[in-house]
Amino acid sequence: MGFEFRSLLAMNFSRLSLVVLATLVSGPAFAAAPEQPMLSAPSPAGTTLGGPAIPGVCYLSRDAVLTNSKVGLYATERLKQITAAAQAEVTADRKPVDAEIATLRGQVGKISENQLRARDKTLGEKLAAIKGKADLRTREIEQTRTKAIEGIFGEVQPVIVSVYTQHGCGILLDRKMVLGGNLTNDLTAQVVAGLDARLTTLPVEKVILPEAVRPN
């Protein structure tokens, strides 16, 4: 049986982490799922889901605060920049290995199988190292995103308390959990405005994971 590129086929391009990185670059850092699709939809009886406002019951969309506030938009752009830099780093590491793979494929039948296997093993190890780096960068970026969200909500909490008090709320519900009803006491727009008045940026620096959690 002739030589087979076992390592190269098993790890060829190892795209999983690179796809994750590319997705983070192209998509919004704080993407929110569509909320309340049933609010404007007619019921089987031809009526809409509404009803009287319930005193003391208030609503807030944290996703909308992240996606619409100035500081949330700023953090999203910073995360895109950090992710693009990580993707460029991994792509640069991959380029010379791809060239070696192409060269090796062109040498099948021209050099011995032992030589092919040895070079295949070496290239497989290089690909494994690149995949490890891509996995590490992906984890670092996700932790950076989490830290940014925590920073934003640390700043928005006093705003929420203030708006909540102004509206005389007795309970605050997550708006995306509401399937229908009267959302008169939706605090989201006022919270976004208050957060915008409080700050428009905050530090968003890439988290560097400790050496202990780095791949071997």
mmCIF file of the C-alpha atoms, coordinates in Angstrom:
data_MODEL
# 
_entry.id   MODEL 
# 
loop_
_atom_site.group_PDB 
_atom_site.id 
_atom_site.type_symbol 
_atom_site.label_atom_id 
_atom_site.label_alt_id 
_atom_site.label_comp_id 
_atom_site.label_asym_id 
_atom_site.label_entity_id 
_atom_site.label_seq_id 
_atom_site.pdbx_PDB_ins_code 
_atom_site.Cartn_x 
_atom_site.Cartn_y 
_atom_site.Cartn_z 
_atom_site.occupancy 
_atom_site.B_iso_or_equiv 
_atom_site.pdbx_formal_charge 
_atom_site.auth_seq_id 
_atom_site.auth_comp_id 
_atom_site.auth_asym_id 
_atom_site.auth_atom_id 
_atom_site.pdbx_PDB_model_num 
ATOM 1   C CA . MET A 1 1   ? 0.000   0.000  0.000  1.00 0.00 ? 1   MET A CA 1 
ATOM 2   C CA . GLY A 1 2   ? 1.342   3.421  -0.904 1.00 0.00 ? 2   GLY A CA 1 
ATOM 3   C CA . PHE A 1 3   ? 1.874   6.274  1.492  1.00 0.00 ? 3   PHE A CA 1 
ATOM 4   C CA . GLU A 1 4   ? -1.213  8.058  2.803  1.00 0.00 ? 4   GLU A CA 1 
ATOM 5   C CA . PHE A 1 5   ? -1.281  11.525 4.301  1.00 0.00 ? 5   PHE A CA 1 
ATOM 6   C CA . ARG A 1 6   ? -2.713  10.306 7.567  1.00 0.00 ? 6   ARG A CA 1 
ATOM 7   C CA . SER A 1 7   ? -1.736  13.277 9.729  1.00 0.00 ? 7   SER A CA 1 
ATOM 8   C CA . LEU A 1 8   ? -2.509  15.796 7.021  1.00 0.00 ? 8   LEU A CA 1 
ATOM 9   C CA . LEU A 1 9   ? -5.896  14.338 6.227  1.00 0.00 ? 9   LEU A CA 1 
ATOM 10  C CA . ALA A 1 10  ? -6.827  14.026 9.888  1.00 0.00 ? 10  ALA A CA 1 
ATOM 11  C CA . MET A 1 11  ? -5.857  17.616 10.678 1.00 0.00 ? 11  MET A CA 1 
ATOM 12  C CA . ASN A 1 12  ? -6.138  19.220 7.273  1.00 0.00 ? 12  ASN A CA 1 
ATOM 13  C CA . PHE A 1 13  ? -6.630  22.924 7.845  1.00 0.00 ? 13  PHE A CA 1 
ATOM 14  C CA . SER A 1 14  ? -8.041  22.247 11.307 1.00 0.00 ? 14  SER A CA 1 
ATOM 15  C CA . ARG A 1 15  ? -10.623 24.929 10.638 1.00 0.00 ? 15  ARG A CA 1 
ATOM 16  C CA . LEU A 1 16  ? -12.817 24.686 13.717 1.00 0.00 ? 16  LEU A CA 1 
ATOM 17  C CA . SER A 1 17  ? -11.066 27.340 15.808 1.00 0.00 ? 17  SER A CA 1 
ATOM 18  C CA . LEU A 1 18  ? -10.424 29.514 12.758 1.00 0.00 ? 18  LEU A CA 1 
ATOM 19  C CA . VAL A 1 19  ? -14.128 29.443 11.911 1.00 0.00 ? 19  VAL A CA 1 
ATOM 20  C CA . VAL A 1 20  ? -14.936 30.484 15.477 1.00 0.00 ? 20  VAL A CA 1 
ATOM 21  C CA . LEU A 1 21  ? -12.488 33.370 15.170 1.00 0.00 ? 21  LEU A CA 1 
ATOM 22  C CA . ALA A 1 22  ? -13.879 34.428 11.793 1.00 0.00 ? 22  ALA A CA 1 
ATOM 23  C CA . THR A 1 23  ? -17.423 34.321 13.171 1.00 0.00 ? 23  THR A CA 1 
ATOM 24  C CA . LEU A 1 24  ? -16.424 36.535 16.068 1.00 0.00 ? 24  LEU A CA 1 
ATOM 25  C CA . VAL A 1 25  ? -14.857 39.004 13.645 1.00 0.00 ? 25  VAL A CA 1 
ATOM 26  C CA . SER A 1 26  ? -17.821 39.191 11.278 1.00 0.00 ? 26  SER A CA 1 
ATOM 27  C CA . GLY A 1 27  ? -20.713 39.089 13.737 1.00 0.00 ? 27  GLY A CA 1 
ATOM 28  C CA . PRO A 1 28  ? -21.738 41.482 16.501 1.00 0.00 ? 28  PRO A CA 1 
ATOM 29  C CA . ALA A 1 29  ? -20.001 40.763 19.804 1.00 0.00 ? 29  ALA A CA 1 
ATOM 30  C CA . PHE A 1 30  ? -23.242 41.172 21.732 1.00 0.00 ? 30  PHE A CA 1 
ATOM 31  C CA . ALA A 1 31  ? -25.697 39.573 19.318 1.00 0.00 ? 31  ALA A CA 1 
ATOM 32  C CA . ALA A 1 32  ? -29.219 39.351 20.665 1.00 0.00 ? 32  ALA A CA 1 
ATOM 33  C CA . ALA A 1 33  ? -31.943 36.940 19.646 1.00 0.00 ? 33  ALA A CA 1 
ATOM 34  C CA . PRO A 1 34  ? -35.184 38.498 18.369 1.00 0.00 ? 34  PRO A CA 1 
ATOM 35  C CA . GLU A 1 35  ? -37.468 39.264 21.272 1.00 0.00 ? 35  GLU A CA 1 
ATOM 36  C CA . GLN A 1 36  ? -41.189 38.778 21.781 1.00 0.00 ? 36  GLN A CA 1 
ATOM 37  C CA . PRO A 1 37  ? -42.224 37.544 18.318 1.00 0.00 ? 37  PRO A CA 1 
ATOM 38  C CA . MET A 1 38  ? -45.779 37.014 19.591 1.00 0.00 ? 38  MET A CA 1 
ATOM 39  C CA . LEU A 1 39  ? -46.514 40.540 20.785 1.00 0.00 ? 39  LEU A CA 1 
ATOM 40  C CA . SER A 1 40  ? -47.883 41.756 17.471 1.00 0.00 ? 40  SER A CA 1 
ATOM 41  C CA . ALA A 1 41  ? -49.114 38.413 16.224 1.00 0.00 ? 41  ALA A CA 1 
ATOM 42  C CA . PRO A 1 42  ? -52.896 37.882 16.173 1.00 0.00 ? 42  PRO A CA 1 
ATOM 43  C CA . SER A 1 43  ? -54.361 35.192 18.389 1.00 0.00 ? 43  SER A CA 1 
ATOM 44  C CA . PRO A 1 44  ? -56.624 32.497 16.887 1.00 0.00 ? 44  PRO A CA 1 
ATOM 45  C CA . ALA A 1 45  ? -59.594 34.675 17.907 1.00 0.00 ? 45  ALA A CA 1 
ATOM 46  C CA . GLY A 1 46  ? -58.250 37.587 15.869 1.00 0.00 ? 46  GLY A CA 1 
ATOM 47  C CA . THR A 1 47  ? -57.175 39.685 18.868 1.00 0.00 ? 47  THR A CA 1 
ATOM 48  C CA . THR A 1 48  ? -53.652 40.746 19.848 1.00 0.00 ? 48  THR A CA 1 
ATOM 49  C CA . LEU A 1 49  ? -51.845 39.979 23.066 1.00 0.00 ? 49  LEU A CA 1 
ATOM 50  C CA . GLY A 1 50  ? -52.165 43.111 25.184 1.00 0.00 ? 50  GLY A CA 1 
ATOM 51  C CA . GLY A 1 51  ? -54.190 43.947 28.242 1.00 0.00 ? 51  GLY A CA 1 
ATOM 52  C CA . PRO A 1 52  ? -53.914 46.498 31.037 1.00 0.00 ? 52  PRO A CA 1 
ATOM 53  C CA . ALA A 1 53  ? -50.603 47.696 32.411 1.00 0.00 ? 53  ALA A CA 1 
ATOM 54  C CA . ILE A 1 54  ? -49.825 45.975 35.695 1.00 0.00 ? 54  ILE A CA 1 
ATOM 55  C CA . PRO A 1 55  ? -48.731 48.479 38.348 1.00 0.00 ? 55  PRO A CA 1 
ATOM 56  C CA . GLY A 1 56  ? -45.282 47.784 39.744 1.00 0.00 ? 56  GLY A CA 1 
ATOM 57  C CA . VAL A 1 57  ? -44.319 45.263 37.038 1.00 0.00 ? 57  VAL A CA 1 
ATOM 58  C CA . CYS A 1 58  ? -41.450 46.543 34.873 1.00 0.00 ? 58  CYS A CA 1 
ATOM 59  C CA . TYR A 1 59  ? -39.387 45.093 32.048 1.00 0.00 ? 59  TYR A CA 1 
ATOM 60  C CA . LEU A 1 60  ? -35.822 45.398 30.792 1.00 0.00 ? 60  LEU A CA 1 
ATOM 61  C CA . SER A 1 61  ? -33.920 43.941 27.848 1.00 0.00 ? 61  SER A CA 1 
ATOM 62  C CA . ARG A 1 62  ? -30.283 43.517 28.837 1.00 0.00 ? 62  ARG A CA 1 
ATOM 63  C CA . ASP A 1 63  ? -29.485 42.415 25.293 1.00 0.00 ? 63  ASP A CA 1 
ATOM 64  C CA . ALA A 1 64  ? -30.852 45.688 23.935 1.00 0.00 ? 64  ALA A CA 1 
ATOM 65  C CA . VAL A 1 65  ? -28.799 47.649 26.464 1.00 0.00 ? 65  VAL A CA 1 
ATOM 66  C CA . LEU A 1 66  ? -25.649 45.924 25.176 1.00 0.00 ? 66  LEU A CA 1 
ATOM 67  C CA . THR A 1 67  ? -26.448 46.290 21.497 1.00 0.00 ? 67  THR A CA 1 
ATOM 68  C CA . ASN A 1 68  ? -27.863 49.831 21.529 1.00 0.00 ? 68  ASN A CA 1 
ATOM 69  C CA . SER A 1 69  ? -25.850 51.734 24.122 1.00 0.00 ? 69  SER A CA 1 
ATOM 70  C CA . LYS A 1 70  ? -22.807 53.724 23.041 1.00 0.00 ? 70  LYS A CA 1 
ATOM 71  C CA . VAL A 1 71  ? -20.510 51.815 25.368 1.00 0.00 ? 71  VAL A CA 1 
ATOM 72  C CA . GLY A 1 72  ? -21.904 48.510 24.062 1.00 0.00 ? 72  GLY A CA 1 
ATOM 73  C CA . LEU A 1 73  ? -21.225 49.550 20.468 1.00 0.00 ? 73  LEU A CA 1 
ATOM 74  C CA . TYR A 1 74  ? -17.718 50.652 21.447 1.00 0.00 ? 74  TYR A CA 1 
ATOM 75  C CA . ALA A 1 75  ? -17.010 47.324 23.167 1.00 0.00 ? 75  ALA A CA 1 
ATOM 76  C CA . THR A 1 76  ? -18.270 45.444 20.114 1.00 0.00 ? 76  THR A CA 1 
ATOM 77  C CA . GLU A 1 77  ? -15.830 47.280 17.840 1.00 0.00 ? 77  GLU A CA 1 
ATOM 78  C CA . ARG A 1 78  ? -12.934 46.659 20.222 1.00 0.00 ? 78  ARG A CA 1 
ATOM 79  C CA . LEU A 1 79  ? -13.744 42.951 20.364 1.00 0.00 ? 79  LEU A CA 1 
ATOM 80  C CA . LYS A 1 80  ? -13.832 42.813 16.569 1.00 0.00 ? 80  LYS A CA 1 
ATOM 81  C CA . GLN A 1 81  ? -10.388 44.440 16.422 1.00 0.00 ? 81  GLN A CA 1 
ATOM 82  C CA . ILE A 1 82  ? -8.950  42.047 19.003 1.00 0.00 ? 82  ILE A CA 1 
ATOM 83  C CA . THR A 1 83  ? -10.459 39.056 17.196 1.00 0.00 ? 83  THR A CA 1 
ATOM 84  C CA . ALA A 1 84  ? -9.189  40.206 13.789 1.00 0.00 ? 84  ALA A CA 1 
ATOM 85  C CA . ALA A 1 85  ? -5.667  40.484 15.221 1.00 0.00 ? 85  ALA A CA 1 
ATOM 86  C CA . ALA A 1 86  ? -5.903  36.952 16.622 1.00 0.00 ? 86  ALA A CA 1 
ATOM 87  C CA . GLN A 1 87  ? -7.178  35.598 13.311 1.00 0.00 ? 87  GLN A CA 1 
ATOM 88  C CA . ALA A 1 88  ? -4.353  37.336 11.430 1.00 0.00 ? 88  ALA A CA 1 
ATOM 89  C CA . GLU A 1 89  ? -1.823  35.795 13.830 1.00 0.00 ? 89  GLU A CA 1 
ATOM 90  C CA . VAL A 1 90  ? -3.139  32.267 13.308 1.00 0.00 ? 90  VAL A CA 1 
ATOM 91  C CA . THR A 1 91  ? -3.418  32.763 9.527  1.00 0.00 ? 91  THR A CA 1 
ATOM 92  C CA . ALA A 1 92  ? 0.206   33.951 9.366  1.00 0.00 ? 92  ALA A CA 1 
ATOM 93  C CA . ASP A 1 93  ? 1.337   30.860 11.289 1.00 0.00 ? 93  ASP A CA 1 
ATOM 94  C CA . ARG A 1 94  ? -0.641  28.642 8.942  1.00 0.00 ? 94  ARG A CA 1 
ATOM 95  C CA . LYS A 1 95  ? 0.645   30.042 5.648  1.00 0.00 ? 95  LYS A CA 1 
ATOM 96  C CA . PRO A 1 96  ? 4.175   28.500 5.648  1.00 0.00 ? 96  PRO A CA 1 
ATOM 97  C CA . VAL A 1 97  ? 2.773   25.154 6.822  1.00 0.00 ? 97  VAL A CA 1 
ATOM 98  C CA . ASP A 1 98  ? 0.312   25.140 3.920  1.00 0.00 ? 98  ASP A CA 1 
ATOM 99  C CA . ALA A 1 99  ? 3.238   25.732 1.569  1.00 0.00 ? 99  ALA A CA 1 
ATOM 100 C CA . GLU A 1 100 ? 5.110   22.776 3.097  1.00 0.00 ? 100 GLU A CA 1 
ATOM 101 C CA . ILE A 1 101 ? 2.030   20.588 2.721  1.00 0.00 ? 101 ILE A CA 1 
ATOM 102 C CA . ALA A 1 102 ? 1.727   21.522 -0.964 1.00 0.00 ? 102 ALA A CA 1 
ATOM 103 C CA . THR A 1 103 ? 5.403   20.764 -1.512 1.00 0.00 ? 103 THR A CA 1 
ATOM 104 C CA . LEU A 1 104 ? 5.139   17.405 0.213  1.00 0.00 ? 104 LEU A CA 1 
ATOM 105 C CA . ARG A 1 105 ? 2.132   16.393 -1.871 1.00 0.00 ? 105 ARG A CA 1 
ATOM 106 C CA . GLY A 1 106 ? 4.113   17.171 -4.990 1.00 0.00 ? 106 GLY A CA 1 
ATOM 107 C CA . GLN A 1 107 ? 6.890   14.846 -3.827 1.00 0.00 ? 107 GLN A CA 1 
ATOM 108 C CA . VAL A 1 108 ? 4.743   11.739 -3.501 1.00 0.00 ? 108 VAL A CA 1 
ATOM 109 C CA . GLY A 1 109 ? 6.375   9.086  -5.665 1.00 0.00 ? 109 GLY A CA 1 
ATOM 110 C CA . LYS A 1 110 ? 9.634   11.050 -5.837 1.00 0.00 ? 110 LYS A CA 1 
ATOM 111 C CA . ILE A 1 111 ? 10.973  10.380 -2.348 1.00 0.00 ? 111 ILE A CA 1 
ATOM 112 C CA . SER A 1 112 ? 10.802  7.289  -0.160 1.00 0.00 ? 112 SER A CA 1 
ATOM 113 C CA . GLU A 1 113 ? 7.764   6.461  1.956  1.00 0.00 ? 113 GLU A CA 1 
ATOM 114 C CA . ASN A 1 114 ? 9.892   6.697  5.097  1.00 0.00 ? 114 ASN A CA 1 
ATOM 115 C CA . GLN A 1 115 ? 10.834  10.254 4.165  1.00 0.00 ? 115 GLN A CA 1 
ATOM 116 C CA . LEU A 1 116 ? 7.224   11.075 3.418  1.00 0.00 ? 116 LEU A CA 1 
ATOM 117 C CA . ARG A 1 117 ? 6.065   9.650  6.723  1.00 0.00 ? 117 ARG A CA 1 
ATOM 118 C CA . ALA A 1 118 ? 8.697   11.552 8.665  1.00 0.00 ? 118 ALA A CA 1 
ATOM 119 C CA . ARG A 1 119 ? 7.773   14.850 7.036  1.00 0.00 ? 119 ARG A CA 1 
ATOM 120 C CA . ASP A 1 120 ? 4.083   14.102 7.407  1.00 0.00 ? 120 ASP A CA 1 
ATOM 121 C CA . LYS A 1 121 ? 4.599   13.552 11.139 1.00 0.00 ? 121 LYS A CA 1 
ATOM 122 C CA . THR A 1 122 ? 6.491   16.834 11.457 1.00 0.00 ? 122 THR A CA 1 
ATOM 123 C CA . LEU A 1 123 ? 3.774   18.745 9.598  1.00 0.00 ? 123 LEU A CA 1 
ATOM 124 C CA . GLY A 1 124 ? 1.104   17.116 11.721 1.00 0.00 ? 124 GLY A CA 1 
ATOM 125 C CA . GLU A 1 125 ? 2.874   18.371 14.840 1.00 0.00 ? 125 GLU A CA 1 
ATOM 126 C CA . LYS A 1 126 ? 3.046   21.889 13.383 1.00 0.00 ? 126 LYS A CA 1 
ATOM 127 C CA . LEU A 1 127 ? -0.665  21.795 12.587 1.00 0.00 ? 127 LEU A CA 1 
ATOM 128 C CA . ALA A 1 128 ? -1.431  20.615 16.111 1.00 0.00 ? 128 ALA A CA 1 
ATOM 129 C CA . ALA A 1 129 ? 0.518   23.562 17.527 1.00 0.00 ? 129 ALA A CA 1 
ATOM 130 C CA . ILE A 1 130 ? -1.395  26.006 15.301 1.00 0.00 ? 130 ILE A CA 1 
ATOM 131 C CA . LYS A 1 131 ? -4.725  24.486 16.320 1.00 0.00 ? 131 LYS A CA 1 
ATOM 132 C CA . GLY A 1 132 ? -3.696  24.806 19.951 1.00 0.00 ? 132 GLY A CA 1 
ATOM 133 C CA . LYS A 1 133 ? -2.925  28.480 19.457 1.00 0.00 ? 133 LYS A CA 1 
ATOM 134 C CA . ALA A 1 134 ? -6.246  29.063 17.678 1.00 0.00 ? 134 ALA A CA 1 
ATOM 135 C CA . ASP A 1 135 ? -8.112  27.316 20.517 1.00 0.00 ? 135 ASP A CA 1 
ATOM 136 C CA . LEU A 1 136 ? -6.249  29.432 23.064 1.00 0.00 ? 136 LEU A CA 1 
ATOM 137 C CA . ARG A 1 137 ? -6.990  32.687 21.232 1.00 0.00 ? 137 ARG A CA 1 
ATOM 138 C CA . THR A 1 138 ? -10.665 31.712 21.001 1.00 0.00 ? 138 THR A CA 1 
ATOM 139 C CA . ARG A 1 139 ? -10.839 31.148 24.764 1.00 0.00 ? 139 ARG A CA 1 
ATOM 140 C CA . GLU A 1 140 ? -9.023  34.413 25.416 1.00 0.00 ? 140 GLU A CA 1 
ATOM 141 C CA . ILE A 1 141 ? -11.452 36.334 23.216 1.00 0.00 ? 141 ILE A CA 1 
ATOM 142 C CA . GLU A 1 142 ? -14.485 34.746 24.850 1.00 0.00 ? 142 GLU A CA 1 
ATOM 143 C CA . GLN A 1 143 ? -13.158 35.691 28.277 1.00 0.00 ? 143 GLN A CA 1 
ATOM 144 C CA . THR A 1 144 ? -12.448 39.199 27.007 1.00 0.00 ? 144 THR A CA 1 
ATOM 145 C CA . ARG A 1 145 ? -16.074 39.418 25.837 1.00 0.00 ? 145 ARG A CA 1 
ATOM 146 C CA . THR A 1 146 ? -17.330 38.180 29.212 1.00 0.00 ? 146 THR A CA 1 
ATOM 147 C CA . LYS A 1 147 ? -15.173 40.714 31.053 1.00 0.00 ? 147 LYS A CA 1 
ATOM 148 C CA . ALA A 1 148 ? -16.462 43.528 28.824 1.00 0.00 ? 148 ALA A CA 1 
ATOM 149 C CA . ILE A 1 149 ? -20.084 42.554 29.501 1.00 0.00 ? 149 ILE A CA 1 
ATOM 150 C CA . GLU A 1 150 ? -19.413 42.437 33.233 1.00 0.00 ? 150 GLU A CA 1 
ATOM 151 C CA . GLY A 1 151 ? -17.803 45.886 33.038 1.00 0.00 ? 151 GLY A CA 1 
ATOM 152 C CA . ILE A 1 152 ? -20.784 47.357 31.198 1.00 0.00 ? 152 ILE A CA 1 
ATOM 153 C CA . PHE A 1 153 ? -23.324 45.912 33.626 1.00 0.00 ? 153 PHE A CA 1 
ATOM 154 C CA . GLY A 1 154 ? -21.258 47.162 36.552 1.00 0.00 ? 154 GLY A CA 1 
ATOM 155 C CA . GLU A 1 155 ? -21.755 50.657 35.125 1.00 0.00 ? 155 GLU A CA 1 
ATOM 156 C CA . VAL A 1 156 ? -25.406 50.208 34.169 1.00 0.00 ? 156 VAL A CA 1 
ATOM 157 C CA . GLN A 1 157 ? -26.583 48.816 37.505 1.00 0.00 ? 157 GLN A CA 1 
ATOM 158 C CA . PRO A 1 158 ? -26.901 52.253 39.208 1.00 0.00 ? 158 PRO A CA 1 
ATOM 159 C CA . VAL A 1 159 ? -28.814 53.493 36.149 1.00 0.00 ? 159 VAL A CA 1 
ATOM 160 C CA . ILE A 1 160 ? -31.228 50.559 36.370 1.00 0.00 ? 160 ILE A CA 1 
ATOM 161 C CA . VAL A 1 161 ? -31.773 51.214 40.088 1.00 0.00 ? 161 VAL A CA 1 
ATOM 162 C CA . SER A 1 162 ? -32.481 54.892 39.400 1.00 0.00 ? 162 SER A CA 1 
ATOM 163 C CA . VAL A 1 163 ? -34.964 54.244 36.563 1.00 0.00 ? 163 VAL A CA 1 
ATOM 164 C CA . TYR A 1 164 ? -36.595 51.402 38.510 1.00 0.00 ? 164 TYR A CA 1 
ATOM 165 C CA . THR A 1 165 ? -37.171 53.733 41.445 1.00 0.00 ? 165 THR A CA 1 
ATOM 166 C CA . GLN A 1 166 ? -38.498 56.548 39.239 1.00 0.00 ? 166 GLN A CA 1 
ATOM 167 C CA . HIS A 1 167 ? -41.130 54.211 37.778 1.00 0.00 ? 167 HIS A CA 1 
ATOM 168 C CA . GLY A 1 168 ? -42.203 52.879 41.179 1.00 0.00 ? 168 GLY A CA 1 
ATOM 169 C CA . CYS A 1 169 ? -41.436 49.301 40.104 1.00 0.00 ? 169 CYS A CA 1 
ATOM 170 C CA . GLY A 1 170 ? -42.018 46.418 42.477 1.00 0.00 ? 170 GLY A CA 1 
ATOM 171 C CA . ILE A 1 171 ? -40.520 43.737 40.235 1.00 0.00 ? 171 ILE A CA 1 
ATOM 172 C CA . LEU A 1 172 ? -38.256 43.786 37.178 1.00 0.00 ? 172 LEU A CA 1 
ATOM 173 C CA . LEU A 1 173 ? -38.621 41.073 34.531 1.00 0.00 ? 173 LEU A CA 1 
ATOM 174 C CA . ASP A 1 174 ? -36.359 40.130 31.632 1.00 0.00 ? 174 ASP A CA 1 
ATOM 175 C CA . ARG A 1 175 ? -38.266 41.353 28.557 1.00 0.00 ? 175 ARG A CA 1 
ATOM 176 C CA . LYS A 1 176 ? -37.249 38.442 26.349 1.00 0.00 ? 176 LYS A CA 1 
ATOM 177 C CA . MET A 1 177 ? -39.048 36.035 28.684 1.00 0.00 ? 177 MET A CA 1 
ATOM 178 C CA . VAL A 1 178 ? -42.399 37.785 28.077 1.00 0.00 ? 178 VAL A CA 1 
ATOM 179 C CA . LEU A 1 179 ? -44.510 36.152 25.354 1.00 0.00 ? 179 LEU A CA 1 
ATOM 180 C CA . GLY A 1 180 ? -47.159 38.842 25.340 1.00 0.00 ? 180 GLY A CA 1 
ATOM 181 C CA . GLY A 1 181 ? -48.857 41.547 27.345 1.00 0.00 ? 181 GLY A CA 1 
ATOM 182 C CA . ASN A 1 182 ? -48.755 45.259 28.033 1.00 0.00 ? 182 ASN A CA 1 
ATOM 183 C CA . LEU A 1 183 ? -45.138 46.487 28.121 1.00 0.00 ? 183 LEU A CA 1 
ATOM 184 C CA . THR A 1 184 ? -45.920 50.052 29.151 1.00 0.00 ? 184 THR A CA 1 
ATOM 185 C CA . ASN A 1 185 ? -43.325 49.836 31.922 1.00 0.00 ? 185 ASN A CA 1 
ATOM 186 C CA . ASP A 1 186 ? -40.450 48.805 29.632 1.00 0.00 ? 186 ASP A CA 1 
ATOM 187 C CA . LEU A 1 187 ? -37.398 50.569 31.092 1.00 0.00 ? 187 LEU A CA 1 
ATOM 188 C CA . THR A 1 188 ? -34.951 49.653 28.322 1.00 0.00 ? 188 THR A CA 1 
ATOM 189 C CA . ALA A 1 189 ? -34.868 52.907 26.325 1.00 0.00 ? 189 ALA A CA 1 
ATOM 190 C CA . GLN A 1 190 ? -34.551 55.023 29.453 1.00 0.00 ? 190 GLN A CA 1 
ATOM 191 C CA . VAL A 1 191 ? -31.766 52.795 30.816 1.00 0.00 ? 191 VAL A CA 1 
ATOM 192 C CA . VAL A 1 192 ? -29.863 53.045 27.511 1.00 0.00 ? 192 VAL A CA 1 
ATOM 193 C CA . ALA A 1 193 ? -30.208 56.838 27.569 1.00 0.00 ? 193 ALA A CA 1 
ATOM 194 C CA . GLY A 1 194 ? -29.018 56.960 31.168 1.00 0.00 ? 194 GLY A CA 1 
ATOM 195 C CA . LEU A 1 195 ? -26.046 54.714 30.418 1.00 0.00 ? 195 LEU A CA 1 
ATOM 196 C CA . ASP A 1 196 ? -25.108 56.843 27.393 1.00 0.00 ? 196 ASP A CA 1 
ATOM 197 C CA . ALA A 1 197 ? -25.113 59.903 29.643 1.00 0.00 ? 197 ALA A CA 1 
ATOM 198 C CA . ARG A 1 198 ? -22.916 58.072 32.152 1.00 0.00 ? 198 ARG A CA 1 
ATOM 199 C CA . LEU A 1 199 ? -20.205 56.811 29.771 1.00 0.00 ? 199 LEU A CA 1 
ATOM 200 C CA . THR A 1 200 ? -19.554 55.983 26.101 1.00 0.00 ? 200 THR A CA 1 
ATOM 201 C CA . THR A 1 201 ? -16.388 53.854 26.347 1.00 0.00 ? 201 THR A CA 1 
ATOM 202 C CA . LEU A 1 202 ? -14.591 51.612 28.800 1.00 0.00 ? 202 LEU A CA 1 
ATOM 203 C CA . PRO A 1 203 ? -11.275 49.720 28.628 1.00 0.00 ? 203 PRO A CA 1 
ATOM 204 C CA . VAL A 1 204 ? -11.536 46.509 26.598 1.00 0.00 ? 204 VAL A CA 1 
ATOM 205 C CA . GLU A 1 205 ? -8.173  44.740 26.501 1.00 0.00 ? 205 GLU A CA 1 
ATOM 206 C CA . LYS A 1 206 ? -7.580  41.144 25.483 1.00 0.00 ? 206 LYS A CA 1 
ATOM 207 C CA . VAL A 1 207 ? -7.470  38.697 28.353 1.00 0.00 ? 207 VAL A CA 1 
ATOM 208 C CA . ILE A 1 208 ? -4.169  36.780 28.397 1.00 0.00 ? 208 ILE A CA 1 
ATOM 209 C CA . LEU A 1 209 ? -4.678  33.342 29.837 1.00 0.00 ? 209 LEU A CA 1 
ATOM 210 C CA . PRO A 1 210 ? -2.151  32.048 32.387 1.00 0.00 ? 210 PRO A CA 1 
ATOM 211 C CA . GLU A 1 211 ? 0.532   29.713 31.115 1.00 0.00 ? 211 GLU A CA 1 
ATOM 212 C CA . ALA A 1 212 ? -1.008  26.886 33.147 1.00 0.00 ? 212 ALA A CA 1 
ATOM 213 C CA . VAL A 1 213 ? -4.077  26.686 30.869 1.00 0.00 ? 213 VAL A CA 1 
ATOM 214 C CA . ARG A 1 214 ? -2.195  26.984 27.578 1.00 0.00 ? 214 ARG A CA 1 
ATOM 215 C CA . PRO A 1 215 ? -2.239  23.873 25.350 1.00 0.00 ? 215 PRO A CA 1 
ATOM 216 C CA . ASN A 1 216 ? 0.876   21.718 25.297 1.00 0.00 ? 216 ASN A CA 1 
# 
